[in-house]
Tab-separated table of C-alpha atoms in Angstrom:
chain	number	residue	atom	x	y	z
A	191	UNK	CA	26.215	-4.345	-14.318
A	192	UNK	CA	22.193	-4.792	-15.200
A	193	UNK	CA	19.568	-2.349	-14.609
A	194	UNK	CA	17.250	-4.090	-12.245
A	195	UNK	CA	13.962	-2.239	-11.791
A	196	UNK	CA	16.013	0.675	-13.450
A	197	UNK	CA	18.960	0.681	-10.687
A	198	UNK	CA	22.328	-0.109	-11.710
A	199	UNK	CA	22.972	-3.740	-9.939
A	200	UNK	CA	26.804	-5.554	-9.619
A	201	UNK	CA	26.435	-8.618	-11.795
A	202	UNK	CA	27.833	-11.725	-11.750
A	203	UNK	CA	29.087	-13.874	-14.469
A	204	UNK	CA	25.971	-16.342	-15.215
A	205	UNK	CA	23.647	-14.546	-13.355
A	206	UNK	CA	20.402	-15.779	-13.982
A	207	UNK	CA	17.134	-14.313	-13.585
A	208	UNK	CA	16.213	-17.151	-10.623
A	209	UNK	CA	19.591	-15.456	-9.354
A	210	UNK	CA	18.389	-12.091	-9.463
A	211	UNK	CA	14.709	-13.120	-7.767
A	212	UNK	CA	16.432	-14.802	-4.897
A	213	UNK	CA	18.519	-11.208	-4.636
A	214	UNK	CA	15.105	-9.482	-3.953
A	215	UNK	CA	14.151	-12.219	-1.104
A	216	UNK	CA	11.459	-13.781	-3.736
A	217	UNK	CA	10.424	-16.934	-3.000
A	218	UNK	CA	11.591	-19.942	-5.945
A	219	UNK	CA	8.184	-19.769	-7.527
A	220	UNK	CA	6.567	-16.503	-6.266
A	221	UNK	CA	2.796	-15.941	-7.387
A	222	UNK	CA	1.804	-13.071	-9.774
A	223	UNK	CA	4.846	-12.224	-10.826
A	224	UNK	CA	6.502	-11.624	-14.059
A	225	UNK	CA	10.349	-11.063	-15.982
A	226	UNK	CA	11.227	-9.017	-18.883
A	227	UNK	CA	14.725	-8.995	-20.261
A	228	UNK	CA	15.397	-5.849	-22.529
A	229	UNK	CA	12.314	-6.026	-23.732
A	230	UNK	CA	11.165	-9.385	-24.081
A	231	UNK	CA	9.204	-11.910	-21.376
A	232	UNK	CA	11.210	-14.500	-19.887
A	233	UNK	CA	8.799	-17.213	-19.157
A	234	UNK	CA	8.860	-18.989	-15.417
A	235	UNK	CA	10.228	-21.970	-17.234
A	236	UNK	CA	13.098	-20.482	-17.788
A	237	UNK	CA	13.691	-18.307	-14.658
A	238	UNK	CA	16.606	-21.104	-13.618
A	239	UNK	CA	18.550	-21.260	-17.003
A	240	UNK	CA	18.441	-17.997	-18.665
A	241	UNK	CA	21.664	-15.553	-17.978
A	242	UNK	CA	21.145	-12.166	-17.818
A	243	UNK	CA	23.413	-10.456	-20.497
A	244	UNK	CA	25.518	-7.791	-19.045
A	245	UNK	CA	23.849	-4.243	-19.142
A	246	UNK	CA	20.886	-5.929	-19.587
A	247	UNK	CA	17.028	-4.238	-18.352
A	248	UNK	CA	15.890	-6.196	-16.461
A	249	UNK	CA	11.933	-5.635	-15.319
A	250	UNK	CA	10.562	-7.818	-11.873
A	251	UNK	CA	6.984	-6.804	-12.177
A	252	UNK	CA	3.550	-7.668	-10.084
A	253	UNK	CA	0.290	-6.781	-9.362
A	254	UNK	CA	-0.477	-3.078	-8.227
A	255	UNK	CA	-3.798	-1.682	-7.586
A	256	UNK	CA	-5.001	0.453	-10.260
A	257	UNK	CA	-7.645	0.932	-13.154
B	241	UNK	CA	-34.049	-8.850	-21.240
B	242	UNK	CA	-37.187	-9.934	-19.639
B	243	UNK	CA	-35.223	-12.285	-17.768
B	244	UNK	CA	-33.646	-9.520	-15.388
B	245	UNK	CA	-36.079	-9.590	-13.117
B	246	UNK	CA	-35.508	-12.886	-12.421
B	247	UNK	CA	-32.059	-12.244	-11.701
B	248	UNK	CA	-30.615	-14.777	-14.663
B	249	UNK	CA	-29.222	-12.085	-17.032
B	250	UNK	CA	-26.190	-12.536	-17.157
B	251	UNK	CA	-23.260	-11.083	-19.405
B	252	UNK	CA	-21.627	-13.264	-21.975
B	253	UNK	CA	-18.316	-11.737	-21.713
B	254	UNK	CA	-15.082	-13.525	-23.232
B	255	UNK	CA	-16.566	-16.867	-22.845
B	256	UNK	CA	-17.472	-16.320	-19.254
B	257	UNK	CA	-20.590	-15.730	-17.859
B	258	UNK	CA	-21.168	-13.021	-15.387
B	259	UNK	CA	-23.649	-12.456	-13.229
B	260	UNK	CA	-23.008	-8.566	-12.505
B	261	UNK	CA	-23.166	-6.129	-14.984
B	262	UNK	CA	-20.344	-3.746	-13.006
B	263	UNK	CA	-16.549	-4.118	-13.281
B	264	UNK	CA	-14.540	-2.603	-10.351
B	265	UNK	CA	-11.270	-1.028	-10.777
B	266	UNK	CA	-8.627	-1.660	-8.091
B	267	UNK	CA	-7.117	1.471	-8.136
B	268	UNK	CA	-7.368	4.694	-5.523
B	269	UNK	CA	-8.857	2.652	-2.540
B	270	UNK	CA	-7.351	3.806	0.785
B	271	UNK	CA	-6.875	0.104	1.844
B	272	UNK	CA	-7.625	-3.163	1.057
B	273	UNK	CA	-10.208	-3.635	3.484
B	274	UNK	CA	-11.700	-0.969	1.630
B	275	UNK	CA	-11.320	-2.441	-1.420
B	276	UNK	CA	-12.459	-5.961	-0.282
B	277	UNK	CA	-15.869	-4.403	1.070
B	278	UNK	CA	-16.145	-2.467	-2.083
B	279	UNK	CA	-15.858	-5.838	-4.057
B	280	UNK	CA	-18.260	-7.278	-1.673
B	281	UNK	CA	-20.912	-4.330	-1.921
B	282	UNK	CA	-20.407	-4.101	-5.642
B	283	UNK	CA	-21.421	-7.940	-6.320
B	284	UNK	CA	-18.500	-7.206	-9.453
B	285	UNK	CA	-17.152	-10.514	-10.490
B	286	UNK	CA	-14.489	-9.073	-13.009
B	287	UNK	CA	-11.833	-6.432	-11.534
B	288	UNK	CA	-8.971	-4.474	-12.838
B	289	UNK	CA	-4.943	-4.383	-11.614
B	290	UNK	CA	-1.990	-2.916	-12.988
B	291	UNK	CA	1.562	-4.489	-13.693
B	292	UNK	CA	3.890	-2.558	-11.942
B	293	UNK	CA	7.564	-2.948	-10.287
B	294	UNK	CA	7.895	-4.877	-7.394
B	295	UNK	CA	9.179	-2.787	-4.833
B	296	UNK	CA	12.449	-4.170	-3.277
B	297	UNK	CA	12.092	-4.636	-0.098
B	298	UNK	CA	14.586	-2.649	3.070
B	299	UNK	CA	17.393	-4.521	4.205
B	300	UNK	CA	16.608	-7.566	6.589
B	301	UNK	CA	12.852	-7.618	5.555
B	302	UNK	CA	10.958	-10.521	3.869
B	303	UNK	CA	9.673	-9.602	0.185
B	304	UNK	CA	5.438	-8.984	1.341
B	305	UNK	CA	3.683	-9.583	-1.806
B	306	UNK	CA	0.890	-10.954	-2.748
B	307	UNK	CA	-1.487	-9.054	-0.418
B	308	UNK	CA	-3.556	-7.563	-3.524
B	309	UNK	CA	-3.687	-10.969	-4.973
B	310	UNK	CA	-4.631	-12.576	-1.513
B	311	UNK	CA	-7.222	-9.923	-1.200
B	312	UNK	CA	-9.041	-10.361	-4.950
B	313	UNK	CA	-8.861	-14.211	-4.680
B	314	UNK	CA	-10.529	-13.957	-1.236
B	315	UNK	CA	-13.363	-11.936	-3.085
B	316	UNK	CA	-13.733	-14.905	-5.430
B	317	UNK	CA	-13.111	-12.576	-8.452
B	318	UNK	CA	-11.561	-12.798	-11.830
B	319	UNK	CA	-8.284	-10.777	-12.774
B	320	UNK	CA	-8.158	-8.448	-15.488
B	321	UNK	CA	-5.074	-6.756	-16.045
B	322	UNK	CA	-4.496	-3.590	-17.158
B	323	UNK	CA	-1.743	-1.693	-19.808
B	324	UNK	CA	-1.952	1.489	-17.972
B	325	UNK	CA	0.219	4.061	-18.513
B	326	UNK	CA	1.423	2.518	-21.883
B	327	UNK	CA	1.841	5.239	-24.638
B	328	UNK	CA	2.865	2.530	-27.353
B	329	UNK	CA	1.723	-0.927	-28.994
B	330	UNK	CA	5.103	-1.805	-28.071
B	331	UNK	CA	5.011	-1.424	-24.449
B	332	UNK	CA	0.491	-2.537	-24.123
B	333	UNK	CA	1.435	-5.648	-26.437
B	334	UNK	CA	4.667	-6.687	-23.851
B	335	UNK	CA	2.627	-5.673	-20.607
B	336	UNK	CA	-0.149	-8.138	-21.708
B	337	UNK	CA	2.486	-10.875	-22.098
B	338	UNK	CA	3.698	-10.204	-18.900
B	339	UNK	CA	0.645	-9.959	-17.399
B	340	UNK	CA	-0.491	-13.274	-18.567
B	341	UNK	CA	2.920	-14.583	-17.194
B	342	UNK	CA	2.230	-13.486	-13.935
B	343	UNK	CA	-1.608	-14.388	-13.456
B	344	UNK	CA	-2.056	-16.965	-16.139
B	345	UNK	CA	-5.046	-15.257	-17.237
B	346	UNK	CA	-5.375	-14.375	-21.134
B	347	UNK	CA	-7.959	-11.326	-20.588
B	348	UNK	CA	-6.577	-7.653	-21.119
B	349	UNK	CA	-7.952	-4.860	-20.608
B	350	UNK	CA	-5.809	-3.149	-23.548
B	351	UNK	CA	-4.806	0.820	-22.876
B	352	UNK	CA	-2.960	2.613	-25.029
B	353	UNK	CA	-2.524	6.317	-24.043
B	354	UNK	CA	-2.011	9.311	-26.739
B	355	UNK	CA	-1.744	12.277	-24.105
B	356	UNK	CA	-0.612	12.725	-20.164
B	357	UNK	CA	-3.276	15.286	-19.519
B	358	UNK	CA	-6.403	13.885	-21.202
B	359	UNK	CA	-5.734	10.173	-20.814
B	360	UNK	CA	-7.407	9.640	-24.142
B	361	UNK	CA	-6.266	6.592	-25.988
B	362	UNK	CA	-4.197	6.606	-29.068
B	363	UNK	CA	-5.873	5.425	-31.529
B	364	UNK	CA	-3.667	4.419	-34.244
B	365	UNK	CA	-1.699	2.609	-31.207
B	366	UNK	CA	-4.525	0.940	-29.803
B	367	UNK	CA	-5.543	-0.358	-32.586
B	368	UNK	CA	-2.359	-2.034	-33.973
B	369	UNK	CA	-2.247	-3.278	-30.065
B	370	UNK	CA	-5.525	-5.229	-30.431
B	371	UNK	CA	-4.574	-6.682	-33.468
B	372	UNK	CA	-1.336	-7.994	-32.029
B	373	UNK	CA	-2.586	-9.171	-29.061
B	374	UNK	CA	-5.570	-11.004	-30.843
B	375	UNK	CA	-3.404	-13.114	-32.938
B	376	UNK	CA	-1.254	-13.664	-29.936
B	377	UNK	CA	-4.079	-15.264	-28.290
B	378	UNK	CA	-5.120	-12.445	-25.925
B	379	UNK	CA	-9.245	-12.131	-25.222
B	380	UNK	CA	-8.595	-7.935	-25.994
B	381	UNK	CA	-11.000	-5.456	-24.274
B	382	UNK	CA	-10.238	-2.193	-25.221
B	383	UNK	CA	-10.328	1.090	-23.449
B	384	UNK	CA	-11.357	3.596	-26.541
B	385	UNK	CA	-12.510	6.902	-26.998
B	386	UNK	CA	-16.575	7.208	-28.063
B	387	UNK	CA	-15.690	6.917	-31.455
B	388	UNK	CA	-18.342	4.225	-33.261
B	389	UNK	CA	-15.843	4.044	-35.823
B	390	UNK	CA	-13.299	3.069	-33.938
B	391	UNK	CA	-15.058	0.998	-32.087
B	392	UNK	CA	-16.167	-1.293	-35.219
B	393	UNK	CA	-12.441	-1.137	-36.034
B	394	UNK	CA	-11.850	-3.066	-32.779
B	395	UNK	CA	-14.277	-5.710	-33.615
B	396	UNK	CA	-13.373	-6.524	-36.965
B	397	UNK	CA	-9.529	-7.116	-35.736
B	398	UNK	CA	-11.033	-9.500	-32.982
B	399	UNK	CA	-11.832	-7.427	-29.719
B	400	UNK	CA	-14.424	-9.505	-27.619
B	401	UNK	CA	-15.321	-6.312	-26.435
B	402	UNK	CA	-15.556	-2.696	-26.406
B	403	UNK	CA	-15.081	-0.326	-23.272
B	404	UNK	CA	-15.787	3.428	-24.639
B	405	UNK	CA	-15.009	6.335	-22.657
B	406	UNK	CA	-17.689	8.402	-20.955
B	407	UNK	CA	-15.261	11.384	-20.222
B	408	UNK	CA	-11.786	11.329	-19.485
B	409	UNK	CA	-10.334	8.638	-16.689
B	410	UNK	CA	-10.706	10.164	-13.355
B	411	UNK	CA	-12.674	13.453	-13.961
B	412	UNK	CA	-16.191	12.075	-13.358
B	413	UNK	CA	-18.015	13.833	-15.740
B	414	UNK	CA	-20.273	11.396	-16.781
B	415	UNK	CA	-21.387	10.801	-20.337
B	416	UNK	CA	-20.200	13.331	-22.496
B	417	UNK	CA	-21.523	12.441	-25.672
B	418	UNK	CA	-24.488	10.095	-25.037
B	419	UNK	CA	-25.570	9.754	-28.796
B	420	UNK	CA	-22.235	8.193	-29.377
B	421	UNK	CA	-22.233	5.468	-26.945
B	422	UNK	CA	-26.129	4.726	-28.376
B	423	UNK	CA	-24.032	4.606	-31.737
B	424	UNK	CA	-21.324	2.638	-30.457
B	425	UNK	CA	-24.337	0.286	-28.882
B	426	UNK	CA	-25.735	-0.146	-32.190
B	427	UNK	CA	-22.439	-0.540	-33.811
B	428	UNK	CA	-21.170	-3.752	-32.943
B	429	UNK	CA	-22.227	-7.228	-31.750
B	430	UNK	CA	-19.679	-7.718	-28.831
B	431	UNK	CA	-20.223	-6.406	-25.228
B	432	UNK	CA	-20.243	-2.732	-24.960
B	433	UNK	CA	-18.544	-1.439	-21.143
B	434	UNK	CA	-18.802	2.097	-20.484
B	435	UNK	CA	-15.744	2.791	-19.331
B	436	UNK	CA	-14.445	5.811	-17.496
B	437	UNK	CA	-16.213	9.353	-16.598
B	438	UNK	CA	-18.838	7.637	-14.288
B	439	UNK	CA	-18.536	10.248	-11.433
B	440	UNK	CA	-21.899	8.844	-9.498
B	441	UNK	CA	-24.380	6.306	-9.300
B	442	UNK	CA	-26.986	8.198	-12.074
B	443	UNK	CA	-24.124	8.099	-14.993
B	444	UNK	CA	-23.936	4.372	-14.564
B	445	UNK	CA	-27.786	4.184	-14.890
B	446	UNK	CA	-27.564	6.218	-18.102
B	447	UNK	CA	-25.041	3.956	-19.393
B	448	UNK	CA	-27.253	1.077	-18.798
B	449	UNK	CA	-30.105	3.001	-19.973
B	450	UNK	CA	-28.604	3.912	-23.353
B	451	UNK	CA	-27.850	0.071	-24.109
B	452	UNK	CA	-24.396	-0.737	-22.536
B	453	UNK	CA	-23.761	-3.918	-21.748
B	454	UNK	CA	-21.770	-3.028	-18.391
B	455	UNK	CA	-20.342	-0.286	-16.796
B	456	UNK	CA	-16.699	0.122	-15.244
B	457	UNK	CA	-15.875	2.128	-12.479
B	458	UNK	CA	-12.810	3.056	-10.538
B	459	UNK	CA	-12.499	6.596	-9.124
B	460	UNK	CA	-15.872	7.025	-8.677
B	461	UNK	CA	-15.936	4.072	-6.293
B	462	UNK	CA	-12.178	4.780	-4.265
B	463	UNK	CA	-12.216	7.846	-4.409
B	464	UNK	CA	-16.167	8.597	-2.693
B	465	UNK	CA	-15.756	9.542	0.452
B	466	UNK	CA	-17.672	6.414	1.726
B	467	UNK	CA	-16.316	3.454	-0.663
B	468	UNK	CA	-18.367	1.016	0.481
B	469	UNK	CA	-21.459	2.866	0.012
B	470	UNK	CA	-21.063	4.379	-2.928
B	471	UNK	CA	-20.239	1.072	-4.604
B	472	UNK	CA	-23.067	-0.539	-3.471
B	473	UNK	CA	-25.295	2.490	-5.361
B	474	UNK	CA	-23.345	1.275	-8.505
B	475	UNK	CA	-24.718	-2.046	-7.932
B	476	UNK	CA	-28.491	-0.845	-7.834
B	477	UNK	CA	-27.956	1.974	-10.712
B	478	UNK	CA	-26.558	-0.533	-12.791
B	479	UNK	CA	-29.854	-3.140	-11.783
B	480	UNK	CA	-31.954	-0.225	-12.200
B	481	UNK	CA	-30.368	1.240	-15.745
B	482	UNK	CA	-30.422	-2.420	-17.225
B	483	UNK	CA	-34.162	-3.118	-16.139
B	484	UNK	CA	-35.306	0.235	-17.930
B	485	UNK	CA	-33.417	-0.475	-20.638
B	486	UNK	CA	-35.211	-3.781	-21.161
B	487	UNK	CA	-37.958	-2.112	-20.001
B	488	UNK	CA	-38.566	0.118	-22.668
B	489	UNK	CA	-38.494	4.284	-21.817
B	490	UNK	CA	-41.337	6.520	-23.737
B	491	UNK	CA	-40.918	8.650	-26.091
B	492	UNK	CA	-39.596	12.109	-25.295
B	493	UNK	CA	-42.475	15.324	-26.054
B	494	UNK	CA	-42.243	18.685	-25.547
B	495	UNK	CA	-45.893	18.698	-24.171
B	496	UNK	CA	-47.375	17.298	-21.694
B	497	UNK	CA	-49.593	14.191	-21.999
B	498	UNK	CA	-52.329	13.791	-18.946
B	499	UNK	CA	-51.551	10.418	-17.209
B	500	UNK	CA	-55.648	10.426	-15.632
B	501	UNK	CA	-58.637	10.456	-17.654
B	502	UNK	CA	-60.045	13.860	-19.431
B	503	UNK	CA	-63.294	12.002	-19.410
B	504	UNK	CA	-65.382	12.367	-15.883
B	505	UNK	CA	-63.598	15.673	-14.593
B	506	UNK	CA	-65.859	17.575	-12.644
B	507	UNK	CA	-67.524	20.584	-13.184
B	508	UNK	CA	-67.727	22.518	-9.638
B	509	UNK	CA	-68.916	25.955	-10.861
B	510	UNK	CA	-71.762	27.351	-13.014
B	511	UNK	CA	-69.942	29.732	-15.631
B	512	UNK	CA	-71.491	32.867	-16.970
């Protein structure tokens, strides 16, 4: 289980965080966004490799209007 | 300053040079073709978005992103992201990162709220923010309340700018305390944005008027009831505030002083 967006998500055993953009239909290398894991940016470098611990927060964040 | 008139004053802001003196915040407009004639109208080079969740999309649909984006790099204009709605240093200093993960830019536009109601920042917050996001690298412009204090606070931890409140976000009541942005103004060295409280064209003039560098509007823009218009009157007050500034205003008096000649007045009537 990781909290994706702040809903409870099924996760799989080396889920990555590439894993969890393709989940939301994301293209490979989508523009203007951005990945925190509990707190800490995962860099686009990294999207492929790193593994989402379970229970993990997991934040998929992009440009809104505002300000 | 005599150089406005010929249309070459620009703002040294950050290491860029802009040619308007009016920052345009993204948020409140109907649509994006509003928005996108706003940006147009204004002739701001420099606008504000927000980080926020993606939204997922329904079942079967394609993830549509990227409209906002599409939109502002249509415009030919320069990101600056926002921390809004960030109550901590904690959660401004890890929006900015994530911000500059997503749009590669390293410009913030640092808030750090103290209180739902008032939107006022916190202080203490905002200021261990900056300092943070300085040494991380960040060029930090900081949304902070009219305090001159403050704002030299800002500056000495590294801020390339200062953007002090008129009057709370949103409730377009101009410039509260006008003495203390002419403080703030004389302050520090760095560009001064009035930021926040502009409710119409004349508070953007008095901004300029008192010395700001800029002026950075939002609601007051997306929320008129005619967008378009309203943001091009932003434009001119902002022309118009920053000419008379250069220009140089009298003095006030209580009394009047005769603009024509006392010397040569008529004298229709014999008096007894």
């Amino acid at each position: 289980m990781i909290y994706l967006n702040g809903d409870p998500h099924e996760h799989g055993a080396g889920c990555t965080v590439a894993w969890v953009l393709e989940s939301l239909r994301l293209p490979a290398e989508p523009r203007g966004v951005a990945v925190a894991v509990d707190g800490e940016v995962v860099p686009r470098a990294e999207w492929g490799a790193f593994a989402i611990p379970d229970g993990a927060r997991v934040e998929v964040l992009t440009a809104m209007q505002g300000g | 300053m005599a150089s406005a008139e010929t249309g070459s004053d620009t703002l040294e802001i950050a290491g860029r040079t802009l040619r308007s003196r009016l920052l345009l915040g993204t948020g409140g407009f109907p649509s994006l073709e509003l928005l996108a004639g706003a940006i147009r109208a204004s002739g701001s080079e420099l606008v504000t978005v927000a980080l926020r969740r993606i939204e997922l999309p329904a079942p079967g649909e394609a993830n549509e992103r990227g409209s906002l984006l599409d939109v502002l790099e249509r415009e030919g204009v320069e990101l600056l992201p926002n921390t809004a709605g960030c109550f901590t240093a904690r959660d401004a200093v890890l929006t900015a990162q994530l911000a500059r993960e997503a749009f590669g830019t390293d410009l913030v536009k640092l808030e750090v709220i103290g209180d739902e109601d008032t939107l006022l920042p916190d202080a203490p917050e905002l200021l261990r923010a900056a300092e943070q996001l300085v040494d991380d690298g960040f060029v930090v412009l900081p949304y902070t309340t009219d305090d001159p204090v403050l704002a030299r606070r800002l500056v000495d931890v590294g801020c390339a700018a200062v953007m002090p409140l008129g009057a709370p976000i949103g409730s377009g009541m101009g410039i509260r305390n006008p003495y203390n942005i002419a403080l703030i103004r004389e302050a520090v060295t760095v560009p001064v944005v009035l930021d926040a409280g502009v409710g119409t064209a004349s508070d953007a003039a008095l901004a300029m008027e008192l010395g700001c560098d800029a002026v950075m509007v939002a609601s007051a823009v997306s929320r008129a009831q005619d967008p378009i218009a309203m943001a091009r009157a932003m434009r001119a007050a902002v022309e118009a505030g920053r000419l008379a500034y250069g220009a140089g205003r009298i003095p006030r008096r209580t009394y009047a002083t005769a603009s024509s000649p006392r010397r040569g007045i008529a004298d229709f009537f014999a008096s007894d």
